[in-house]
XYZ file of C-alpha atoms in Angstrom:
567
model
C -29.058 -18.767 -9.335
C -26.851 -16.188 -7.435
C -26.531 -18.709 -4.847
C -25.051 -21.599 -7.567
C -23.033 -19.028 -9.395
C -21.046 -17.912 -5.763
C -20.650 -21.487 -5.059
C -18.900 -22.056 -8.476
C -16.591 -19.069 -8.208
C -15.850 -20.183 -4.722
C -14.906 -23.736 -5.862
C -12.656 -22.068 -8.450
C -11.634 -19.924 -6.115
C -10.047 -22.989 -3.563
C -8.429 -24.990 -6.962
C -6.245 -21.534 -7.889
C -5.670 -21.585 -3.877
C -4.397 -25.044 -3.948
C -2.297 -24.325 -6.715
C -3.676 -27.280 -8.994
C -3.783 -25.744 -12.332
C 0.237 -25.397 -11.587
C 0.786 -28.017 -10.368
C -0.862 -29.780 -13.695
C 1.332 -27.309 -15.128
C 4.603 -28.432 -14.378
C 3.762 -32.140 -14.957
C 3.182 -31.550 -18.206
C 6.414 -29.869 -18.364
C 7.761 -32.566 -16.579
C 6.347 -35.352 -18.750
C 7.553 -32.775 -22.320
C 11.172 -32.987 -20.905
C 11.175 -36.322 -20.418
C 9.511 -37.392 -23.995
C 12.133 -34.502 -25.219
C 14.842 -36.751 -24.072
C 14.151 -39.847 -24.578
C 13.034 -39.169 -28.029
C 16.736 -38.072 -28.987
C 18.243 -40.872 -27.368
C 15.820 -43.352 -29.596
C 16.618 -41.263 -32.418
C 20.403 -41.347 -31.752
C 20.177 -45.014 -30.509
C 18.384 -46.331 -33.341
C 20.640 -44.205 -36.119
C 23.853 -45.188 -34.386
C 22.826 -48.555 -34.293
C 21.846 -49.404 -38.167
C 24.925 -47.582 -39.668
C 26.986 -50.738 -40.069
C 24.427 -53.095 -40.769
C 24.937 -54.020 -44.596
C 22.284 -52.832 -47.077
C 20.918 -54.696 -50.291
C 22.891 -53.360 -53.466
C 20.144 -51.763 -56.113
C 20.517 -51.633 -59.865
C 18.380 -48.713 -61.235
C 17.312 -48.434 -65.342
C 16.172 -44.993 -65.567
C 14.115 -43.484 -68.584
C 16.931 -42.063 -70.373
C 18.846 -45.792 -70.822
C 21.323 -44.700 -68.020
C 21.525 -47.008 -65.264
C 23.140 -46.278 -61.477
C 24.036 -49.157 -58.840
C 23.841 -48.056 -55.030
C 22.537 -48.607 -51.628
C 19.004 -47.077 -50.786
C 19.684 -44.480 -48.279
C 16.634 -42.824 -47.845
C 13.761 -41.740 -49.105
C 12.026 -38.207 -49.547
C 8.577 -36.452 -51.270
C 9.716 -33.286 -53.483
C 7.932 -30.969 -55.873
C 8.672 -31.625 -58.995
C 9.857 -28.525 -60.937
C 7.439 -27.169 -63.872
C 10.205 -27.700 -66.687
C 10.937 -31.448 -65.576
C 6.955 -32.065 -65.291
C 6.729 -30.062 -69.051
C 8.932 -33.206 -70.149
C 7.292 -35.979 -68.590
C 4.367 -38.076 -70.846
C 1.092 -37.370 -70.037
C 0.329 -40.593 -68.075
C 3.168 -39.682 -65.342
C 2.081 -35.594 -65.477
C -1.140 -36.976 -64.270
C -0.096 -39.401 -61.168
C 2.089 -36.181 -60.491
C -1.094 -33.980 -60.768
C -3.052 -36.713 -58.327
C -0.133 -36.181 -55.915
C -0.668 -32.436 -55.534
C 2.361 -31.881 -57.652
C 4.379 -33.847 -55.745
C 6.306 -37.216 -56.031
C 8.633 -39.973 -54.563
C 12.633 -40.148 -54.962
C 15.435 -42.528 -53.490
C 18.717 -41.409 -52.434
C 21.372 -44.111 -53.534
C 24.734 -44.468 -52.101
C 26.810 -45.241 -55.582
C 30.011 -45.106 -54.279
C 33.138 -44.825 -56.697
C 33.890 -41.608 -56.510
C 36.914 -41.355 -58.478
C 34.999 -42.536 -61.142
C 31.878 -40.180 -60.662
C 32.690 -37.494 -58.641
C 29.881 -37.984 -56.497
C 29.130 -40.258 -53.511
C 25.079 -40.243 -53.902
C 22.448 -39.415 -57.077
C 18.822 -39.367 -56.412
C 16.503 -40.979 -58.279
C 12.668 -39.990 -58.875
C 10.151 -42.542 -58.770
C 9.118 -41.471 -62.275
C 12.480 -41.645 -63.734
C 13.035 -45.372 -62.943
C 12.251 -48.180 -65.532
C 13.475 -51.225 -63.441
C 14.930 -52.262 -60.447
C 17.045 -55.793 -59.506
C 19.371 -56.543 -57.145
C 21.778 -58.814 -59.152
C 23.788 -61.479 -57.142
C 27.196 -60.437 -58.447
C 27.030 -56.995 -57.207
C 29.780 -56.616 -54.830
C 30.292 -53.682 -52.316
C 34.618 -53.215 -51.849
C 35.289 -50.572 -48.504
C 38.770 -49.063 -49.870
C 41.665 -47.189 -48.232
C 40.947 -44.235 -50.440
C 37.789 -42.874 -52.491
C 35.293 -44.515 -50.352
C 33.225 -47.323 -51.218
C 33.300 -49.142 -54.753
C 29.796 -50.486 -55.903
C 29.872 -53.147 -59.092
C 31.909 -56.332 -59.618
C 34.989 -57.656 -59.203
C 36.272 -58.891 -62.547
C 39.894 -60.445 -62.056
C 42.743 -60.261 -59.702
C 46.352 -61.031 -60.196
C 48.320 -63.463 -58.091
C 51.919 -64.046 -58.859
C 52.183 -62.528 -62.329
C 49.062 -64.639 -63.364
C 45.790 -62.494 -63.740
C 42.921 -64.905 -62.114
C 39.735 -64.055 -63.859
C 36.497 -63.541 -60.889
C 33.176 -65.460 -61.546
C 31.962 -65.867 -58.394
C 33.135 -62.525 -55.860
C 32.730 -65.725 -52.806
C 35.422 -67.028 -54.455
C 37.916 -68.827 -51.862
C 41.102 -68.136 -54.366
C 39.864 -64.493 -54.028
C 39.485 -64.589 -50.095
C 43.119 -66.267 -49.646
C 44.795 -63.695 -52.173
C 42.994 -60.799 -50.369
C 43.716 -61.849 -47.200
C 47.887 -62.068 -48.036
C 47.629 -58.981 -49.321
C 46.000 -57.295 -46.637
C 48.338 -58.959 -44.054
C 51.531 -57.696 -46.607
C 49.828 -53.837 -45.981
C 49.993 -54.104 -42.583
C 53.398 -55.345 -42.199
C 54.369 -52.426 -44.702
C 52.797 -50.480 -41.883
C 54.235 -52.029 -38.681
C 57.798 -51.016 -40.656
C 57.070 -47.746 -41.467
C 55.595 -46.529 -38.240
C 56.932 -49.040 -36.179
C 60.665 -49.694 -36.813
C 61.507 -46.963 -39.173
C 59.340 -44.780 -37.001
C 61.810 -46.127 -33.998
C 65.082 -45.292 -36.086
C 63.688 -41.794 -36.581
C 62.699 -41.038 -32.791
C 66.301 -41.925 -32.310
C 67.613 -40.109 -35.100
C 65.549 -36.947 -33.884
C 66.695 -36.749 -30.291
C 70.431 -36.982 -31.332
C 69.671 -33.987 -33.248
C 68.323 -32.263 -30.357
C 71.381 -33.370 -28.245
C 73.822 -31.726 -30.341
C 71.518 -28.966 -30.559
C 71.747 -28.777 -26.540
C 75.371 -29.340 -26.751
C 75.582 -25.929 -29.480
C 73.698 -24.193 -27.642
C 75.765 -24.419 -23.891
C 78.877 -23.758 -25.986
C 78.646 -21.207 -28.182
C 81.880 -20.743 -28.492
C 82.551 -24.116 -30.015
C 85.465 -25.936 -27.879
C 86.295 -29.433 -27.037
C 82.656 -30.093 -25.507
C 80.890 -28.782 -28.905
C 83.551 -31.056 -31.005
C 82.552 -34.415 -29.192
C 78.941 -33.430 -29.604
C 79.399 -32.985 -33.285
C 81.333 -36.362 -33.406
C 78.742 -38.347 -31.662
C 76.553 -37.143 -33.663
C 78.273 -38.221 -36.807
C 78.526 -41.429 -35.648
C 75.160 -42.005 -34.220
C 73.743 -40.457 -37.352
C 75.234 -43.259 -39.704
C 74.771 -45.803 -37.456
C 70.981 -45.151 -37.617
C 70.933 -44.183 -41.171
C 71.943 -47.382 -42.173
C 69.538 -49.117 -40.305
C 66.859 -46.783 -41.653
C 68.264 -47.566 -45.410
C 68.221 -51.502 -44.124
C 64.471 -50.756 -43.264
C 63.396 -48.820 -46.115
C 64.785 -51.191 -48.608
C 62.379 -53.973 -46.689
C 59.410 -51.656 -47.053
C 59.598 -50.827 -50.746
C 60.271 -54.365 -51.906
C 56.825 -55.077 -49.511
C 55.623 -51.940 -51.539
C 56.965 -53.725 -54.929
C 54.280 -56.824 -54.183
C 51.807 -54.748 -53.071
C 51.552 -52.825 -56.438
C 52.607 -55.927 -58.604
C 49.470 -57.670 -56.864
C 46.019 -55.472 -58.156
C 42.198 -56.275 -58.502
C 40.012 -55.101 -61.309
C 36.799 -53.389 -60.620
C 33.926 -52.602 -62.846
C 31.055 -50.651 -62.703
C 27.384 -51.034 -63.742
C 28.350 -49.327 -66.879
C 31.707 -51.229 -67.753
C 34.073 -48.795 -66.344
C 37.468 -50.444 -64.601
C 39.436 -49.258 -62.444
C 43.202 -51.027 -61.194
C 44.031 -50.664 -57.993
C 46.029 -52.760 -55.353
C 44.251 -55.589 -53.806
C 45.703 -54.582 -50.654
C 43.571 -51.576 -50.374
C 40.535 -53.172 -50.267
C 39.228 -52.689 -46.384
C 36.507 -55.346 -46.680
C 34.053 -56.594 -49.348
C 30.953 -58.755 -49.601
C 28.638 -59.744 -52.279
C 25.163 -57.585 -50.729
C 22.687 -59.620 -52.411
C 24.024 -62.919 -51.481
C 24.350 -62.077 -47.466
C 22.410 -64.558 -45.506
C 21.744 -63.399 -42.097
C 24.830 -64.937 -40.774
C 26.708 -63.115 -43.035
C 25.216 -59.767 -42.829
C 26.081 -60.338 -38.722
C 29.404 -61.157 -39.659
C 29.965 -57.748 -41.578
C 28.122 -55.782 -38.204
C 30.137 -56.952 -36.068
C 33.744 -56.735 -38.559
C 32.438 -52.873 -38.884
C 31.950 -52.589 -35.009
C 35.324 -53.683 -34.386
C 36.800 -51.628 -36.663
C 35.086 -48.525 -35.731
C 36.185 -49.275 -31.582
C 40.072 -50.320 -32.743
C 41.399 -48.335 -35.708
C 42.147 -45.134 -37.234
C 39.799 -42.294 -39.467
C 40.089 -42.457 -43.244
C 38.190 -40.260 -46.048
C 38.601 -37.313 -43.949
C 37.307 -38.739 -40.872
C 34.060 -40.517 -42.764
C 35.172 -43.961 -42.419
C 36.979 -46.348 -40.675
C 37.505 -46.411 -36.542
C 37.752 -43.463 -33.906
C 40.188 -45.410 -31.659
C 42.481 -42.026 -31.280
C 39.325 -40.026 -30.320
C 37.823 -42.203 -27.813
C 41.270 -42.757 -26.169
C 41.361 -38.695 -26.256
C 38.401 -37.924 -24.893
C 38.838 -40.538 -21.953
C 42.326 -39.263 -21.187
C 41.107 -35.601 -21.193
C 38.029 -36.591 -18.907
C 40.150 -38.321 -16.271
C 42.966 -35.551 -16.149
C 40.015 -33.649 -15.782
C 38.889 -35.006 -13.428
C 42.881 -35.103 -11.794
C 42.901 -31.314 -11.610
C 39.551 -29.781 -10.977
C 38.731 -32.480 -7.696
C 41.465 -30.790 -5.119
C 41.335 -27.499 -6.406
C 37.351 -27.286 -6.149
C 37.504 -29.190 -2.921
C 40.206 -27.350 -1.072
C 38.198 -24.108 -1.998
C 34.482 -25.033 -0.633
C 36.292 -26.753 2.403
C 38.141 -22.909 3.231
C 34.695 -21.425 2.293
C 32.519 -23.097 3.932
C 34.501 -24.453 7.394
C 37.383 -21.723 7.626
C 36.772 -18.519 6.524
C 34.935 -16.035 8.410
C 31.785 -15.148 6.774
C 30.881 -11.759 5.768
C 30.638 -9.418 2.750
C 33.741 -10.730 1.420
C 33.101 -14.241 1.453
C 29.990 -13.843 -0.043
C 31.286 -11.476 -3.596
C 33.774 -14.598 -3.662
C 30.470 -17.071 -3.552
C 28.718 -14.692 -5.940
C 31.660 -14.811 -8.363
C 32.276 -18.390 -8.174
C 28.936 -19.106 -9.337
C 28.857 -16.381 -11.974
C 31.637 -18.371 -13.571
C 29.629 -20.939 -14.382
C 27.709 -19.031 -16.470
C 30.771 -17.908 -18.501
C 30.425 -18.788 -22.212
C 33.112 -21.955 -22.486
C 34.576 -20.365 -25.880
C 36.303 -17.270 -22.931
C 37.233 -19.995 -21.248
C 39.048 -21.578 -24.621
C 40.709 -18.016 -25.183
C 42.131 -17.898 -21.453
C 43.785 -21.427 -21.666
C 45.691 -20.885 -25.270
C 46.725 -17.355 -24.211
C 47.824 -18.518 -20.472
C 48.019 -22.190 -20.194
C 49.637 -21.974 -24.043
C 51.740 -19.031 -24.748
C 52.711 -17.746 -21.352
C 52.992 -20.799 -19.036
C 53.949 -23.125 -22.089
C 56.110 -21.111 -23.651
C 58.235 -20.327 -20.419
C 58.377 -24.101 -20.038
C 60.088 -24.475 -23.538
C 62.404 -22.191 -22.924
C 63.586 -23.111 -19.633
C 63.752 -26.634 -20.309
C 63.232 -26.845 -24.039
C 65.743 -24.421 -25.733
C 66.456 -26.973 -28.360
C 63.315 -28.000 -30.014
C 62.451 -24.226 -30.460
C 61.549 -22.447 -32.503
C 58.868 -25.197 -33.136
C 56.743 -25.270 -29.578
C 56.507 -28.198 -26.964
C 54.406 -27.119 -24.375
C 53.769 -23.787 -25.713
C 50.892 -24.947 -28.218
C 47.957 -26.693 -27.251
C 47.794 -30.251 -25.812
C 46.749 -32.491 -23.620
C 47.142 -30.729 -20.723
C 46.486 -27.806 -21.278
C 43.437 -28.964 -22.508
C 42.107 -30.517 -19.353
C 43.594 -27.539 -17.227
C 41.395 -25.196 -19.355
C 38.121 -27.666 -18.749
C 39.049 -27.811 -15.013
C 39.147 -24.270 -14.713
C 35.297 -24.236 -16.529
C 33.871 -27.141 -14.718
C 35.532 -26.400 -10.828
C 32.573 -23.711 -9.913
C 30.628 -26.807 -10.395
C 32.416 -28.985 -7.820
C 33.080 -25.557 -5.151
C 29.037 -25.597 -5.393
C 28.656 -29.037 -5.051
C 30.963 -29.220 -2.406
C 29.758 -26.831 -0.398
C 26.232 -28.056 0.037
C 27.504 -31.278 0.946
C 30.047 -29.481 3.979
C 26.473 -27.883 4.943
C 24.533 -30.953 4.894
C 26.870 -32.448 7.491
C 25.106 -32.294 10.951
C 26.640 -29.753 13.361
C 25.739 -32.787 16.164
C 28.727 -34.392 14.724
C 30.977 -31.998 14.530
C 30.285 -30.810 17.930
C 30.488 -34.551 19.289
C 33.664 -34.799 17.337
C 35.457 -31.153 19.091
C 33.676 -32.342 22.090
C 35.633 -35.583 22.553
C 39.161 -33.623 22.099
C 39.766 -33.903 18.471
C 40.914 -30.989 16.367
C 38.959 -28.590 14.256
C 41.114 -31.019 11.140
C 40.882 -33.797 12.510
C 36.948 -33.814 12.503
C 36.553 -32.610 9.295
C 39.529 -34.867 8.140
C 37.888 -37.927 10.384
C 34.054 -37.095 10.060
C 33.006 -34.553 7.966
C 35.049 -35.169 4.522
C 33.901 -39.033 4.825
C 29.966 -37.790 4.763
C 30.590 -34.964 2.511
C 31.929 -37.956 -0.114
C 28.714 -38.675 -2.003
C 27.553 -34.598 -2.310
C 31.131 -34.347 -3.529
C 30.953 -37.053 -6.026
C 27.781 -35.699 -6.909
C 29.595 -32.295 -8.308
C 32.667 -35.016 -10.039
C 29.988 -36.664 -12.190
C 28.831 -33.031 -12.971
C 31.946 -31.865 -13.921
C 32.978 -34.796 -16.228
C 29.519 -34.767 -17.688
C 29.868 -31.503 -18.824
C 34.026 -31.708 -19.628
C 33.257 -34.241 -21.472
C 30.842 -32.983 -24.155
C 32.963 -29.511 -24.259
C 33.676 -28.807 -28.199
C 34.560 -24.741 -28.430
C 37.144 -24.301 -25.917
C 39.050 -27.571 -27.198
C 39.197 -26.185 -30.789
C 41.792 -23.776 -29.256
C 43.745 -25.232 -26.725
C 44.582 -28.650 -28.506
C 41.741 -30.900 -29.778
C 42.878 -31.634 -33.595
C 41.010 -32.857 -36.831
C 43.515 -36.010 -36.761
C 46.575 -36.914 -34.690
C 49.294 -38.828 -36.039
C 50.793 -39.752 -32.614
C 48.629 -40.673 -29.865
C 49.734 -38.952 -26.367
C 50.820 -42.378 -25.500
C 53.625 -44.663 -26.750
C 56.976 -46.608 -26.161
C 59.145 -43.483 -25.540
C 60.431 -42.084 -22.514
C 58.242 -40.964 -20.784
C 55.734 -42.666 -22.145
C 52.947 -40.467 -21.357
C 53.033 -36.685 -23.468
C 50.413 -34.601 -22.439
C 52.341 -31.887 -24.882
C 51.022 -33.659 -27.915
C 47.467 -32.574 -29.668
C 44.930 -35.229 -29.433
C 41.548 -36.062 -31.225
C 37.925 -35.598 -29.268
C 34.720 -37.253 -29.800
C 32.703 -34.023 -29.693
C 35.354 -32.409 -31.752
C 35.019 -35.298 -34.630
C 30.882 -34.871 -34.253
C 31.314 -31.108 -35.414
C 33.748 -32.149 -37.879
C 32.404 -35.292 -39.657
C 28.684 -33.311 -39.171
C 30.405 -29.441 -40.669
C 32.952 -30.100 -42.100
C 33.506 -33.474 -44.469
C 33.144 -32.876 -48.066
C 29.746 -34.542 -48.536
C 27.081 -34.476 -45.816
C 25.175 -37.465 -46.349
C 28.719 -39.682 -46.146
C 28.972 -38.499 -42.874
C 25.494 -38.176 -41.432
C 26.066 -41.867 -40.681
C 29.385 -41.470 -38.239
C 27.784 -38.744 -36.663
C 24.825 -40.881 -34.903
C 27.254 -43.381 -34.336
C 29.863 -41.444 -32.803
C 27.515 -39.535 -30.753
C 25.699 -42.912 -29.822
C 29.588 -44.017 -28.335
C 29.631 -40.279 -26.738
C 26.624 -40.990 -24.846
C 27.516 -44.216 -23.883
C 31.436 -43.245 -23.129
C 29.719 -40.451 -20.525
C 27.286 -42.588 -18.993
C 29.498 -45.471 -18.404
C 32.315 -42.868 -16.332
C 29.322 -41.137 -14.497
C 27.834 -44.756 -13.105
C 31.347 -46.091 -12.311
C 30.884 -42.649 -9.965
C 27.076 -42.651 -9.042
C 28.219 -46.700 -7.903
C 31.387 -45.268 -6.180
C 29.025 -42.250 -4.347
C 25.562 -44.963 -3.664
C 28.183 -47.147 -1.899
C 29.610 -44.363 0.283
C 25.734 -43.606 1.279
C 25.299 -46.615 2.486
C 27.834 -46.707 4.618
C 27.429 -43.357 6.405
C 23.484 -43.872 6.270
C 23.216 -45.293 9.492
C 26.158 -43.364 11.500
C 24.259 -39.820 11.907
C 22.786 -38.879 15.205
């Protein structure tokens, strides 16, 4: 017995030697990480990917006569409160009883808010008397108040009011579609070509502002500046009266031409027929149909602007910000964080010094990002931006061009968070170089540049890339610095347009990660926005993965081409 007992502790003994309880230890942590993430991308994948496809409309008779129309959002188990169950008969008390006190309710999306004040209402299992799904039930996506549910009743069409039986109605597609395309010419106007006339309008100001300003003193320079003025000024004044007159007899029809919509419980409401985004009869979708509205919702969700405080419609302005910010990112952090691991690591002298510089480098990146917000706006912003607008702004000020948050500054700031990143990165891919080469390299007469310009920048390039893909990873998904340094809620100008120069990097700009936070935090009801924010996050993901394999394809080529050089 002593014998068997030593031979078991000794056989215990060797496993704890061996290390195999850790080692069992950190596969399971392993294998938790990896269920860990790939749960939340299901989760986010499957979320993102339902949002737009069109739900059944649900007419709901409830015990006390009232009845609600909606989509089914969800449902949830609740305990039912002891003054609702003291109301109940005793037949539903007692399934409630069976159920532990608990019972079944449905969240419906009912829409018309300017009619109800209310997006959702939930309704308990043992409030509901009926349920159908009539075929006439129509669900209208407006410009403003969010989503109608009920019918369409009549439209009117050339001073003639055109009553609706059937909401497939081709008379009711054609009119719909005219007035939609009169909108967006009433659009194209006022942002294009009156938006045109008042660029033009705004930089003469600013000229004779200039002008005023270098002459003080008035004189013969400050009286042709005022004259020009005048006459530029009425020149494009009455092209902008030529151009509003166009847009308000557009507006005219738009307003003469309105749809009537009613509710479950005969309520109208007049609007124009303009405003109606898109609109389908829900019961009567056949699968063809329901694909048709997917793939409408997809399109505009990639190619057009927020409405409803960011709830519905497209984030074309955010992903175009967030790309733009990622690349001049990208633009300003790569030299800077390559230049200083190449001086690190190949020219200066090690010692004490060079090592509190590697210690602080790497303690950087361990600085909360929100310092790192706080340094841009009060550097990038007020003191480097607002010396630029005064050099070479003095006109537009008071109001700030560079010295508010932007564009640039905005990627500056994210450089300066994600560059200890690339030093790092860079650095162990200088050390990974073998000496052989460099010695072969001095060896045959070349310089101490040209062989780390000719051989060992060219087979640092994938560790390199390697600390790019980090940096725009993490750039990229940045919310709390951005919320200071430029990132707004909506832009009305894109950093991008038809004006010299073209490209603004001055101007504030929308984020993905930004709109997450907002559309999650921020939007008036919750469960409106709950959908955007799986979608947008699902387009986040896929934004960031699709820049970090155009560079993990960039860096697996440059492997292969230095993987059989080394000797």
């Amino acid at each position: 017995m002593p014998q068997r007992a030593a031979a078991g502790r000794v056989r215990l003994a060797d496993l704890s030697a061996q290390g195999e309880p850790w080692l069992w230890c950190l596969g399971g942590a392993l294998a938790l990480g990896i269920v860990m993430i790939l749960g939340f991308l299901v989760l986010v994948f499957w979320n993102g990917v339902v949002t737009f496809w069109p739900k059944p409309i649900e007419v709901v008779r409830l015990t006390d006569d009232s009845v609600i129309a909606g989509l089914p959002t969800r449902s949830a188990r609740f305990r039912v409160g002891d003054q609702v169950l003291a109301a109940l008969p005793a037949e539903k008390r007692a399934e409630i009883a069976a159920n532990g006190g608990f019972a079944d309710r449905t969240l419906y999306r009912v829409g018309n808010y300017d009619l109800y004040g209310e997006d959702f209402r939930w309704a308990a299992d043992f409030e509901v008397v009926d349920r159908s799904r009539p075929m006439d039930l129509v669900l209208v996506e407006r410009l403003e108040w969010g989503v109608f549910v009920g019918r369409i009743a009549a439209f009117t069409r050339g001073g003639e009011t055109v009553r609706v039986d059937d909401p497939t109605s081709p008379a009711l597609a054609e009119a719909w579609r005219t007035a939609r395309a009169r909108w967006h010419e009433i659009r194209r106007i006022e942002k294009g070509e009156i938006g045109t006339v008042n660029h033009h309008l705004e930089q003469e100001r600013l000229r004779l502002r200039r002008a005023l300003l270098e002459h003080p003193d008035g004189g013969p320079a400050a009286e042709a500046a005022r004259a020009r003025f005048a006459e530029r000024e009425s020149h494009y004044q009455a092209q902008y009266e030529a151009l509003a007159a166009r847009a308000q007899a557009l507006k005219a029809q738009h307003e003469a031409e309105t749809v009537t919509l009613i509710d479950v419980n005969g309520r109208e409401k007049v609007q124009p027929l303009g405003t109606l985004v898109r609109y389908h009869a829900a019961n009567q979708l056949t699968l063809l149909g329901k694909l048709d509205v997917y793939l409408s919702r997809w399109a505009e969700f990639l190619t057009d602007e927020p409405r409803e405080a960011n709830t519905e419609g497209g984030i074309m302005p955010a992903i175009f910000g967030t790309v733009a910010m990622t690349l001049l990112l990208v633009i300003a952090v790569t030299p800077f964080g390559v230049i200083t691991a190449l001086y690190l690591r190949e020219y200066a002298r090690q010692g004490r010094l060079v090592s509190i510089v590697r210690i602080s480098v790497n303690n950087l990146a361990g600085v909360p990002s929100i310092v790192y917000g706080v340094f841009g706006l009060g550097f990038f912003a007020y003191i480097v931006g607002g010396s630029i607008d005064q050099l070479f702004y003095p006109e537009r000020l008071p109001s700030p061009t560079f010295g508010t948050g932007g564009l640039l500054w905005a990627s500056l700031t994210l450089a300066l968070l994600t560059v200890p990143v690339v030093i790092v990165a860079t650095e162990e891919a200088l050390a990974a170089v073998p000496r052989s080469m460099r010695e072969g390299s001095l060896a045959c007469g070349a310089s101490k540049w040209q062989t780390i310009r000719n051989i060992v920048l060219p087979r640092a390039l994938p560790g390199i890339m390697t600390g790019i893909i980090l940096a725009m990873a993490r750039g990229a998904g940045e919310v709390a610095p951005l919320m200071l340094v430029g990132v707004v809620k909506l832009a009305p100008e894109l950093p991008i347009d038809g004006f010299f120069p073209f490209i603004h990097l001055e101007r504030s700009f929308m984020h993905l990660g930004f709109h997450i936070y907002d559309v999650g935090f921020q939007s008036r009801n919750s469960e409106a926005g709950k959908p955007m924010v799986f979608v947008t996050t699902l387009l986040l993901i896929a934004l960031i993965f699709a820049m970090n394999l155009t560079a993990i394809i960039v860096r697996t080529r440059l492997k292969r081409k230095f993987a059989g050089s080394q000797f």
